[in-house]
Amino acid sequence: MSENTSMTGKSMDFNDGWRFFNDWREEMAAADFDDSSWRVLDLPHDWSIEGTFSPDAPAYCRGAYLPTGKGCYRKRFCVPEELKQTVAAVYFGGIFRDSEIFVNGRRAGGRPWGYIAFETEIQAFLNADGENTIAVKVDNSRQPG
């Protein structure tokens, strides 16, 4: 999570401690969704490179013959005291592809296509004095990619 540099320029590393599941259902965006059995990992992450190479993969050679599909990344966090009076945003160096960002169950933004950095302001969706959940839907099922 980082904030706009036009304010105070403070940021925090947000790459560690995400949960991942190789699928997507709408209920995964909910703040109280139980993701306790999901894999814990750090970003950056690319689930397709963990798959099996296949000449029948929907991505063909453009996707290195790797699997495609949908996935969900989730993270719980509290807003640090020093960032509570700032404009909070989350910065992604790139998501492939077609992402949607949810904070506490509400859609905060996203980006079609992929491989481009973007930032989504999340201040309006945060619980400043409690736990927050961010869920990132990634959809790489539309091919060719």
GROMACS .gro file of C-alpha atoms in nm:
model
  145
    1MET     CA    1   0.000   0.000   0.000
    2SER     CA    2   0.135   0.339  -0.082
    3GLU     CA    3  -0.010   0.682  -0.069
    4ASN     CA    4  -0.003   0.967  -0.315
    5THR     CA    5   0.336   1.132  -0.307
    6SER     CA    6   0.171   1.472  -0.336
    7MET     CA    7   0.062   1.433   0.027
    8THR     CA    8   0.341   1.310   0.252
    9GLY     CA    9   0.523   1.057   0.037
   10LYS     CA   10   0.495   0.776   0.294
   11SER     CA   11   0.464   0.418   0.180
   12MET     CA   12   0.477   0.067   0.315
   13ASP     CA   13   0.581  -0.263   0.162
   14PHE     CA   14   0.264  -0.456   0.085
   15ASN     CA   15   0.414  -0.757  -0.096
   16ASP     CA   16   0.435  -1.008   0.190
   17GLY     CA   17   0.170  -1.231   0.337
   18TRP     CA   18  -0.088  -1.263   0.061
   19ARG     CA   19  -0.318  -1.565   0.027
   20PHE     CA   20  -0.381  -1.717  -0.314
   21PHE     CA   21  -0.637  -1.952  -0.465
   22ASN     CA   22  -0.641  -2.060  -0.828
   23ASP     CA   23  -1.009  -1.984  -0.895
   24TRP     CA   24  -1.255  -1.699  -0.860
   25ARG     CA   25  -1.607  -1.674  -0.721
   26GLU     CA   26  -1.782  -1.348  -0.632
   27GLU     CA   27  -1.799  -1.435  -0.260
   28MET     CA   28  -1.417  -1.429  -0.248
   29ALA     CA   29  -1.435  -1.048  -0.252
   30ALA     CA   30  -1.618  -1.037   0.084
   31ALA     CA   31  -1.418  -0.915   0.382
   32ASP     CA   32  -1.530  -1.209   0.597
   33PHE     CA   33  -1.465  -1.480   0.336
   34ASP     CA   34  -1.271  -1.770   0.494
   35ASP     CA   35  -0.939  -1.795   0.309
   36SER     CA   36  -0.754  -1.968   0.594
   37SER     CA   37  -0.685  -2.280   0.386
   38TRP     CA   38  -0.537  -2.083   0.095
   39ARG     CA   39  -0.170  -2.083   0.007
   40VAL     CA   40   0.032  -1.801   0.168
   41LEU     CA   41   0.286  -1.631  -0.059
   42ASP     CA   42   0.468  -1.308  -0.131
   43LEU     CA   43   0.436  -1.096  -0.443
   44PRO     CA   44   0.536  -1.091  -0.720
   45HIS     CA   45   0.375  -1.421  -0.811
   46ASP     CA   46   0.270  -1.590  -1.136
   47TRP     CA   47   0.059  -1.900  -1.090
   48SER     CA   48   0.067  -2.002  -1.456
   49ILE     CA   49   0.442  -2.075  -1.449
   50GLU     CA   50   0.374  -2.330  -1.176
   51GLY     CA   51   0.146  -2.520  -1.415
   52THR     CA   52   0.217  -2.794  -1.661
   53PHE     CA   53   0.341  -2.706  -2.007
   54SER     CA   54   0.107  -2.844  -2.271
   55PRO     CA   55   0.079  -2.801  -2.648
   56ASP     CA   56  -0.300  -2.800  -2.590
   57ALA     CA   57  -0.294  -2.505  -2.346
   58PRO     CA   58  -0.536  -2.227  -2.444
   59ALA     CA   59  -0.254  -1.969  -2.447
   60TYR     CA   60  -0.064  -2.157  -2.719
   61CYS     CA   61   0.295  -2.048  -2.781
   62ARG     CA   62   0.213  -1.683  -2.693
   63GLY     CA   63   0.157  -1.797  -2.336
   64ALA     CA   64   0.446  -2.044  -2.336
   65TYR     CA   65   0.199  -2.333  -2.350
   66LEU     CA   66   0.105  -2.270  -1.986
   67PRO     CA   67  -0.241  -2.285  -1.825
   68THR     CA   68  -0.472  -1.985  -1.805
   69GLY     CA   69  -0.772  -1.917  -1.583
   70LYS     CA   70  -0.883  -1.706  -1.291
   71GLY     CA   71  -0.724  -1.653  -0.954
   72CYS     CA   72  -0.773  -1.458  -0.635
   73TYR     CA   73  -0.519  -1.293  -0.409
   74ARG     CA   74  -0.629  -1.173  -0.064
   75LYS     CA   75  -0.460  -0.989   0.220
   76ARG     CA   76  -0.574  -0.870   0.562
   77PHE     CA   77  -0.415  -0.561   0.713
   78CYS     CA   78  -0.459  -0.271   0.952
   79VAL     CA   79  -0.379   0.086   0.857
   80PRO     CA   80  -0.065   0.200   1.043
   81GLU     CA   81  -0.118   0.502   1.265
   82GLU     CA   82   0.120   0.718   1.059
   83LEU     CA   83  -0.088   0.657   0.744
   84LYS     CA   84  -0.436   0.715   0.887
   85GLN     CA   85  -0.445   1.082   0.789
   86THR     CA   86  -0.326   1.028   0.433
   87VAL     CA   87  -0.475   0.935   0.098
   88ALA     CA   88  -0.423   0.559   0.082
   89ALA     CA   89  -0.368   0.381  -0.247
   90VAL     CA   90  -0.239   0.043  -0.349
   91TYR     CA   91   0.016   0.025  -0.629
   92PHE     CA   92   0.056  -0.277  -0.856
   93GLY     CA   93   0.362  -0.312  -1.076
   94GLY     CA   94   0.152  -0.521  -1.315
   95ILE     CA   95  -0.122  -0.782  -1.312
   96PHE     CA   96  -0.185  -1.010  -1.604
   97ARG     CA   97  -0.469  -0.976  -1.685
   98ASP     CA   98  -0.811  -0.817  -1.636
   99SER     CA   99  -0.796  -0.738  -1.265
  100GLU     CA  100  -1.051  -0.610  -1.018
  101ILE     CA  101  -0.958  -0.474  -0.676
  102PHE     CA  102  -1.198  -0.511  -0.381
  103VAL     CA  103  -1.149  -0.357  -0.038
  104ASN     CA  104  -1.370  -0.483   0.241
  105GLY     CA  105  -1.603  -0.636  -0.013
  106ARG     CA  106  -1.647  -0.323  -0.225
  107ARG     CA  107  -1.503  -0.274  -0.571
  108ALA     CA  108  -1.232  -0.009  -0.553
  109GLY     CA  109  -1.092  -0.034  -0.907
  110GLY     CA  110  -0.908  -0.256  -1.147
  111ARG     CA  111  -0.735  -0.263  -1.479
  112PRO     CA  112  -0.823  -0.433  -1.807
  113TRP     CA  113  -0.552  -0.616  -1.994
  114GLY     CA  114  -0.224  -0.625  -1.806
  115TYR     CA  115   0.151  -0.582  -1.779
  116ILE     CA  116   0.121  -0.216  -1.688
  117ALA     CA  117   0.165  -0.052  -1.351
  118PHE     CA  118  -0.139   0.114  -1.194
  119GLU     CA  119  -0.256   0.258  -0.866
  120THR     CA  120  -0.598   0.239  -0.705
  121GLU     CA  121  -0.706   0.475  -0.428
  122ILE     CA  122  -0.862   0.278  -0.145
  123GLN     CA  123  -0.909   0.541   0.127
  124ALA     CA  124  -1.289   0.554   0.092
  125PHE     CA  125  -1.315   0.178   0.152
  126LEU     CA  126  -1.090   0.143   0.458
  127ASN     CA  127  -1.176   0.080   0.821
  128ALA     CA  128  -0.920   0.318   0.970
  129ASP     CA  129  -0.939   0.166   1.318
  130GLY     CA  130  -0.989  -0.201   1.234
  131GLU     CA  131  -0.894  -0.485   1.009
  132ASN     CA  132  -0.923  -0.450   0.632
  133THR     CA  133  -0.927  -0.705   0.355
  134ILE     CA  134  -0.814  -0.652   0.000
  135ALA     CA  135  -0.908  -0.908  -0.266
  136VAL     CA  136  -0.766  -0.903  -0.617
  137LYS     CA  137  -0.942  -1.092  -0.893
  138VAL     CA  138  -0.715  -1.188  -1.182
  139ASP     CA  139  -0.873  -1.322  -1.501
  140ASN     CA  140  -0.643  -1.463  -1.767
  141SER     CA  141  -0.904  -1.695  -1.915
  142ARG     CA  142  -0.974  -1.489  -2.227
  143GLN     CA  143  -0.735  -1.598  -2.498
  144PRO     CA  144  -0.528  -1.539  -2.693
  145GLY     CA  145  -0.343  -1.334  -2.436
   0.00000   0.00000   0.00000
